[in-house]
């Protein structure tokens, strides 16, 4: 059975392995994602609206329930898209496989609970290979979230800026970075090519792939930041609807 590697001493006296044990990150992931899933279940299963005047919660947008006159569990008609996108995300897979399944709990330098690891070649984890298709659905939802962000600046008495307007705008920006830094999108715009200049054509795809690659280096950051912004936007609007807080108009 493999044993955890001994911490490596560095010449400057700093011991990287000792400063952060391998299990810290999985445990933090487990706590944050666990609380978020519970919150999302509460939001989706116990509420039928996410609209407060010109603010629309990202859990309820687009308003599919309104389009068809279905007003039971309205958020369920759309919330599955960002959930599928997020839970099949390559970055989140690493995080929650480690945090919830402990399989593997970290890189192969630490032990694993079972000898065989089939990854995503078998059901049910093979389901995560739908990620590339979930990207297109997430893009449609993102377009609606941008529409909501713009409309959040238009109140009954005209243009204005409220705290909710800013939260929804920041949320749309962070989700844009998260969506367009996606590994699958990077592959779509150029990652699948072996040579950018072999056909003698201008290498627009190379430039695009390069830009996406830059964003992609921070994909984990965009993933957590956008999760926090979605959560904050929904919670803010929920508290407004419940009358717990009042929106602050900046002007
Ligand atoms: S890999 Fe994370 S959103 Fe695609």
mmCIF file of C-alpha atoms and ligand atoms in Angstrom:
data_model
loop_
_atom_site.group_PDB
_atom_site.id
_atom_site.type_symbol
_atom_site.label_atom_id
_atom_site.label_comp_id
_atom_site.label_asym_id
_atom_site.label_seq_id
_atom_site.Cartn_x
_atom_site.Cartn_y
_atom_site.Cartn_z
ATOM 1 C CA UNK A 1 0.000 0.000 0.000
ATOM 2 C CA UNK A 2 1.360 3.392 -0.965
ATOM 3 C CA UNK A 3 2.318 5.642 1.906
ATOM 4 C CA UNK A 4 2.041 9.429 1.974
ATOM 5 C CA UNK A 5 5.285 11.007 0.940
ATOM 6 C CA UNK A 6 7.366 12.633 3.587
ATOM 7 C CA UNK A 7 7.240 16.420 3.507
ATOM 8 C CA UNK A 8 10.002 17.830 1.356
ATOM 9 C CA UNK A 9 12.383 20.190 3.095
ATOM 10 C CA UNK A 10 13.366 23.209 1.017
ATOM 11 C CA UNK A 11 16.686 24.954 1.055
ATOM 12 C CA UNK A 12 15.081 28.121 2.453
ATOM 13 C CA UNK A 13 13.857 26.165 5.459
ATOM 14 C CA UNK A 14 10.184 26.417 4.437
ATOM 15 C CA UNK A 15 8.311 23.166 4.478
ATOM 16 C CA UNK A 16 5.503 23.392 1.912
ATOM 17 C CA UNK A 17 3.858 20.088 2.802
ATOM 18 C CA UNK A 18 3.739 20.987 6.483
ATOM 19 C CA UNK A 19 2.257 24.428 5.907
ATOM 20 C CA UNK A 20 -0.858 22.961 4.260
ATOM 21 C CA UNK A 21 -1.788 19.302 4.773
ATOM 22 C CA UNK A 22 -3.328 17.658 1.681
ATOM 23 C CA UNK A 23 -6.719 17.179 3.355
ATOM 24 C CA UNK A 24 -7.332 20.881 4.076
ATOM 25 C CA UNK A 25 -8.529 21.773 0.576
ATOM 26 C CA UNK A 26 -10.921 18.792 0.225
ATOM 27 C CA UNK A 27 -12.440 19.520 3.628
ATOM 28 C CA UNK A 28 -12.981 23.207 2.801
ATOM 29 C CA UNK A 29 -14.512 22.201 -0.538
ATOM 30 C CA UNK A 30 -16.808 19.724 1.159
ATOM 31 C CA UNK A 31 -18.068 22.310 3.640
ATOM 32 C CA UNK A 32 -18.633 25.104 1.097
ATOM 33 C CA UNK A 33 -20.222 22.926 -1.593
ATOM 34 C CA UNK A 34 -22.256 21.040 1.010
ATOM 35 C CA UNK A 35 -23.765 24.238 2.430
ATOM 36 C CA UNK A 36 -24.343 25.590 -1.062
ATOM 37 C CA UNK A 37 -26.193 22.451 -2.175
ATOM 38 C CA UNK A 38 -28.416 22.580 0.925
ATOM 39 C CA UNK A 39 -29.125 26.269 0.337
ATOM 40 C CA UNK A 40 -29.925 25.600 -3.340
ATOM 41 C CA UNK A 41 -32.316 22.791 -2.457
ATOM 42 C CA UNK A 42 -34.101 25.098 -0.009
ATOM 43 C CA UNK A 43 -34.308 27.824 -2.645
ATOM 44 C CA UNK A 44 -35.436 25.623 -5.516
ATOM 45 C CA UNK A 45 -37.867 23.361 -3.648
ATOM 46 C CA UNK A 46 -39.540 25.877 -1.344
ATOM 47 C CA UNK A 47 -39.985 29.010 -3.474
ATOM 48 C CA UNK A 48 -42.001 29.800 -6.571
ATOM 49 C CA UNK A 49 -40.632 33.210 -7.408
ATOM 50 C CA UNK A 50 -37.264 34.879 -7.475
ATOM 51 C CA UNK A 51 -38.350 38.292 -8.718
ATOM 52 C CA UNK A 52 -38.343 41.513 -6.720
ATOM 53 C CA UNK A 53 -39.420 44.464 -8.886
ATOM 54 C CA UNK A 54 -36.676 44.722 -11.544
ATOM 55 C CA UNK A 55 -34.361 42.214 -9.859
ATOM 56 C CA UNK A 56 -34.443 38.560 -10.918
ATOM 57 C CA UNK A 57 -32.579 35.863 -9.031
ATOM 58 C CA UNK A 58 -30.166 33.822 -11.188
ATOM 59 C CA UNK A 59 -31.880 30.673 -9.878
ATOM 60 C CA UNK A 60 -35.124 31.718 -11.598
ATOM 61 C CA UNK A 61 -33.810 33.102 -14.886
ATOM 62 C CA UNK A 62 -34.955 32.751 -17.590
ATOM 63 C CA UNK A 63 -38.558 32.601 -16.347
ATOM 64 C CA UNK A 64 -39.540 29.390 -18.115
ATOM 65 C CA UNK A 65 -42.404 28.913 -15.665
ATOM 66 C CA UNK A 66 -43.849 32.306 -16.660
ATOM 67 C CA UNK A 67 -43.550 31.521 -20.374
ATOM 68 C CA UNK A 68 -45.690 28.408 -20.060
ATOM 69 C CA UNK A 69 -47.835 29.368 -17.081
ATOM 70 C CA UNK A 70 -46.258 26.673 -14.903
ATOM 71 C CA UNK A 71 -45.975 27.951 -11.378
ATOM 72 C CA UNK A 72 -44.923 24.957 -9.366
ATOM 73 C CA UNK A 73 -41.266 24.797 -8.411
ATOM 74 C CA UNK A 74 -40.441 27.495 -10.993
ATOM 75 C CA UNK A 75 -36.692 27.388 -10.408
ATOM 76 C CA UNK A 76 -36.503 23.698 -11.290
ATOM 77 C CA UNK A 77 -37.192 24.414 -14.980
ATOM 78 C CA UNK A 78 -33.921 26.279 -15.326
ATOM 79 C CA UNK A 79 -31.708 25.639 -12.295
ATOM 80 C CA UNK A 80 -30.720 22.209 -13.619
ATOM 81 C CA UNK A 81 -28.730 23.858 -16.423
ATOM 82 C CA UNK A 82 -26.181 25.756 -14.288
ATOM 83 C CA UNK A 83 -26.138 22.824 -11.866
ATOM 84 C CA UNK A 84 -25.301 20.376 -14.665
ATOM 85 C CA UNK A 85 -22.709 22.800 -16.038
ATOM 86 C CA UNK A 86 -21.070 23.332 -12.662
ATOM 87 C CA UNK A 87 -21.097 19.757 -11.467
ATOM 88 C CA UNK A 88 -19.676 18.432 -14.749
ATOM 89 C CA UNK A 89 -17.009 21.183 -14.813
ATOM 90 C CA UNK A 90 -13.511 19.717 -14.990
ATOM 91 C CA UNK A 91 -12.345 21.924 -12.122
ATOM 92 C CA UNK A 92 -15.247 21.105 -9.800
ATOM 93 C CA UNK A 93 -14.908 17.416 -10.585
ATOM 94 C CA UNK A 94 -11.419 17.449 -9.152
ATOM 95 C CA UNK A 95 -12.640 19.367 -6.130
ATOM 96 C CA UNK A 96 -15.661 17.298 -5.233
ATOM 97 C CA UNK A 97 -14.131 13.928 -6.095
ATOM 98 C CA UNK A 98 -11.520 14.800 -3.512
ATOM 99 C CA UNK A 99 -13.863 16.460 -1.021
ATOM 100 C CA UNK A 100 -16.886 14.142 -1.059
ATOM 101 C CA UNK A 101 -15.598 10.838 -2.420
ATOM 102 C CA UNK A 102 -12.063 11.092 -1.077
ATOM 103 C CA UNK A 103 -11.197 9.273 -4.259
ATOM 104 C CA UNK A 104 -8.471 10.264 -4.739
ATOM 105 C CA UNK A 105 -8.179 12.640 -1.755
ATOM 106 C CA UNK A 106 -5.276 14.447 -3.386
ATOM 107 C CA UNK A 107 -2.642 13.712 -6.024
ATOM 108 C CA UNK A 108 -1.148 10.234 -6.256
ATOM 109 C CA UNK A 109 1.426 11.140 -3.616
ATOM 110 C CA UNK A 110 -1.192 10.168 -1.011
ATOM 111 C CA UNK A 111 -2.990 6.915 -0.519
ATOM 112 C CA UNK A 112 -6.349 6.001 -2.075
ATOM 113 C CA UNK A 113 -9.189 4.139 -0.361
ATOM 114 C CA UNK A 114 -9.524 1.530 -3.107
ATOM 115 C CA UNK A 115 -7.012 -0.014 -5.456
ATOM 116 C CA UNK A 116 -8.833 0.505 -8.749
ATOM 117 C CA UNK A 117 -9.757 3.950 -10.007
ATOM 118 C CA UNK A 118 -11.835 3.958 -13.171
ATOM 119 C CA UNK A 119 -12.355 7.717 -13.268
ATOM 120 C CA UNK A 120 -15.022 8.794 -15.711
ATOM 121 C CA UNK A 121 -14.962 5.770 -17.962
ATOM 122 C CA UNK A 122 -17.928 4.140 -16.222
ATOM 123 C CA UNK A 123 -21.446 5.055 -15.122
ATOM 124 C CA UNK A 124 -22.351 7.228 -13.241
ATOM 125 C CA UNK A 125 -19.255 9.432 -13.524
ATOM 126 C CA UNK A 126 -19.197 8.977 -17.318
ATOM 127 C CA UNK A 127 -22.256 11.255 -17.216
ATOM 128 C CA UNK A 128 -19.835 14.133 -16.622
ATOM 129 C CA UNK A 129 -18.677 13.830 -20.213
ATOM 130 C CA UNK A 130 -21.833 15.774 -21.117
ATOM 131 C CA UNK A 131 -20.020 18.898 -19.989
ATOM 132 C CA UNK A 132 -19.240 20.094 -23.523
ATOM 133 C CA UNK A 133 -22.982 20.054 -24.331
ATOM 134 C CA UNK A 134 -23.893 21.686 -21.017
ATOM 135 C CA UNK A 135 -21.659 24.588 -22.078
ATOM 136 C CA UNK A 136 -24.098 25.569 -24.866
ATOM 137 C CA UNK A 137 -27.063 25.475 -22.479
ATOM 138 C CA UNK A 138 -25.129 27.523 -19.920
ATOM 139 C CA UNK A 139 -24.387 30.085 -22.610
ATOM 140 C CA UNK A 140 -28.121 30.545 -23.260
ATOM 141 C CA UNK A 141 -28.741 31.071 -19.543
ATOM 142 C CA UNK A 142 -25.834 33.532 -19.394
ATOM 143 C CA UNK A 143 -27.437 35.662 -22.130
ATOM 144 C CA UNK A 144 -30.582 35.932 -20.005
ATOM 145 C CA UNK A 145 -28.537 36.818 -16.930
ATOM 146 C CA UNK A 146 -26.949 39.685 -18.843
ATOM 147 C CA UNK A 147 -30.444 40.861 -19.827
ATOM 148 C CA UNK A 148 -31.434 40.718 -16.140
ATOM 149 C CA UNK A 149 -28.290 42.637 -15.159
ATOM 150 C CA UNK A 150 -29.130 45.451 -17.590
ATOM 151 C CA UNK A 151 -32.787 45.558 -16.526
ATOM 152 C CA UNK A 152 -31.683 45.782 -12.886
ATOM 153 C CA UNK A 153 -30.631 49.369 -13.637
ATOM 154 C CA UNK A 154 -34.092 50.395 -14.835
ATOM 155 C CA UNK A 155 -36.560 51.089 -12.044
ATOM 156 C CA UNK A 156 -40.174 52.266 -12.245
ATOM 157 C CA UNK A 157 -38.993 55.881 -12.161
ATOM 158 C CA UNK A 158 -36.206 55.367 -14.703
ATOM 159 C CA UNK A 159 -32.512 54.642 -14.664
ATOM 160 C CA UNK A 160 -30.872 54.143 -11.284
ATOM 161 C CA UNK A 161 -28.319 52.136 -9.406
ATOM 162 C CA UNK A 162 -29.215 49.978 -6.451
ATOM 163 C CA UNK A 163 -27.102 47.521 -4.512
ATOM 164 C CA UNK A 164 -29.031 44.774 -6.288
ATOM 165 C CA UNK A 165 -28.142 46.262 -9.703
ATOM 166 C CA UNK A 166 -24.450 46.077 -8.865
ATOM 167 C CA UNK A 167 -24.678 42.555 -7.462
ATOM 168 C CA UNK A 168 -26.428 41.290 -10.605
ATOM 169 C CA UNK A 169 -23.906 43.068 -12.838
ATOM 170 C CA UNK A 170 -20.909 41.619 -10.993
ATOM 171 C CA UNK A 171 -22.575 38.220 -11.132
ATOM 172 C CA UNK A 172 -22.986 38.404 -14.918
ATOM 173 C CA UNK A 173 -19.341 39.469 -15.332
ATOM 174 C CA UNK A 174 -17.973 36.683 -13.152
ATOM 175 C CA UNK A 175 -20.169 34.083 -14.848
ATOM 176 C CA UNK A 176 -18.911 35.302 -18.223
ATOM 177 C CA UNK A 177 -15.314 34.711 -17.180
ATOM 178 C CA UNK A 178 -16.244 31.338 -15.714
ATOM 179 C CA UNK A 179 -18.080 30.255 -18.885
ATOM 180 C CA UNK A 180 -15.452 31.460 -21.342
ATOM 181 C CA UNK A 181 -12.483 30.129 -19.386
ATOM 182 C CA UNK A 182 -14.005 26.632 -19.588
ATOM 183 C CA UNK A 183 -11.648 23.815 -20.643
ATOM 184 C CA UNK A 184 -14.246 22.488 -23.089
ATOM 185 C CA UNK A 185 -14.631 25.933 -24.682
ATOM 186 C CA UNK A 186 -10.834 26.211 -24.950
ATOM 187 C CA UNK A 187 -10.840 22.931 -26.826
ATOM 188 C CA UNK A 188 -13.673 24.127 -29.079
ATOM 189 C CA UNK A 189 -11.906 27.328 -30.142
ATOM 190 C CA UNK A 190 -8.580 25.746 -30.960
ATOM 191 C CA UNK A 191 -7.417 23.122 -28.541
ATOM 192 C CA UNK A 192 -8.339 20.351 -30.957
ATOM 193 C CA UNK A 193 -5.970 21.656 -33.650
ATOM 194 C CA UNK A 194 -2.528 20.170 -34.162
ATOM 195 C CA UNK A 195 -1.253 23.046 -36.252
ATOM 196 C CA UNK A 196 -2.526 26.628 -36.535
ATOM 197 C CA UNK A 197 -0.709 27.731 -39.656
ATOM 198 C CA UNK A 198 -0.512 24.539 -41.718
ATOM 199 C CA UNK A 199 -3.403 25.584 -43.963
ATOM 200 C CA UNK A 200 -1.807 28.988 -44.645
ATOM 201 C CA UNK A 201 -4.855 30.868 -43.351
ATOM 202 C CA UNK A 202 -4.801 33.683 -40.770
ATOM 203 C CA UNK A 203 -4.606 32.237 -37.293
ATOM 204 C CA UNK A 204 -7.613 33.889 -35.668
ATOM 205 C CA UNK A 205 -8.352 30.683 -33.821
ATOM 206 C CA UNK A 206 -4.825 30.743 -32.391
ATOM 207 C CA UNK A 207 -5.341 34.258 -31.019
ATOM 208 C CA UNK A 208 -8.694 33.289 -29.577
ATOM 209 C CA UNK A 209 -7.297 30.075 -28.111
ATOM 210 C CA UNK A 210 -4.437 32.076 -26.589
ATOM 211 C CA UNK A 211 -6.844 34.498 -24.919
ATOM 212 C CA UNK A 212 -9.063 31.707 -23.615
ATOM 213 C CA UNK A 213 -5.935 29.940 -22.347
ATOM 214 C CA UNK A 214 -5.040 33.027 -20.300
ATOM 215 C CA UNK A 215 -8.493 33.071 -18.708
ATOM 216 C CA UNK A 216 -8.312 29.318 -18.285
ATOM 217 C CA UNK A 217 -5.303 29.556 -15.961
ATOM 218 C CA UNK A 218 -7.655 31.201 -13.442
ATOM 219 C CA UNK A 219 -10.595 28.897 -14.099
ATOM 220 C CA UNK A 220 -10.708 27.723 -10.469
ATOM 221 C CA UNK A 221 -10.830 31.325 -9.280
ATOM 222 C CA UNK A 222 -13.677 32.162 -11.662
ATOM 223 C CA UNK A 223 -15.463 28.998 -10.528
ATOM 224 C CA UNK A 224 -15.467 29.983 -6.849
ATOM 225 C CA UNK A 225 -16.013 33.698 -7.468
ATOM 226 C CA UNK A 226 -19.022 33.070 -9.707
ATOM 227 C CA UNK A 227 -20.457 30.543 -7.253
ATOM 228 C CA UNK A 228 -20.218 33.203 -4.542
ATOM 229 C CA UNK A 229 -21.817 35.849 -6.773
ATOM 230 C CA UNK A 230 -24.728 33.597 -7.774
ATOM 231 C CA UNK A 231 -25.269 32.771 -4.125
ATOM 232 C CA UNK A 232 -25.024 36.417 -3.043
ATOM 233 C CA UNK A 233 -27.384 37.597 -5.787
ATOM 234 C CA UNK A 234 -30.005 35.012 -4.937
ATOM 235 C CA UNK A 235 -29.725 35.549 -1.192
ATOM 236 C CA UNK A 236 -29.983 39.326 -1.563
ATOM 237 C CA UNK A 237 -33.145 39.052 -3.668
ATOM 238 C CA UNK A 238 -34.619 36.387 -1.388
ATOM 239 C CA UNK A 239 -34.124 38.627 1.648
ATOM 240 C CA UNK A 240 -35.756 41.527 -0.249
ATOM 241 C CA UNK A 241 -38.762 39.359 -1.128
ATOM 242 C CA UNK A 242 -39.067 38.191 2.480
ATOM 243 C CA UNK A 243 -38.938 41.816 3.677
ATOM 244 C CA UNK A 244 -35.900 41.129 5.857
ATOM 245 C CA UNK A 245 -33.885 43.897 4.174
ATOM 246 C CA UNK A 246 -34.606 46.859 1.915
ATOM 247 C CA UNK A 247 -32.784 47.648 -1.302
ATOM 248 C CA UNK A 248 -30.386 50.568 -1.073
ATOM 249 C CA UNK A 249 -30.544 52.958 -4.028
ATOM 250 C CA UNK A 250 -27.179 54.583 -4.593
ATOM 251 C CA UNK A 251 -28.734 57.033 -7.051
HETATM 252 S S1 LIG B 1 -14.295 23.108 -17.279
HETATM 253 FE FE1 LIG B 1 -15.190 24.316 -15.757
HETATM 254 S S2 LIG B 1 -16.871 25.200 -16.787
HETATM 255 FE FE2 LIG B 1 -15.993 23.908 -18.297
#
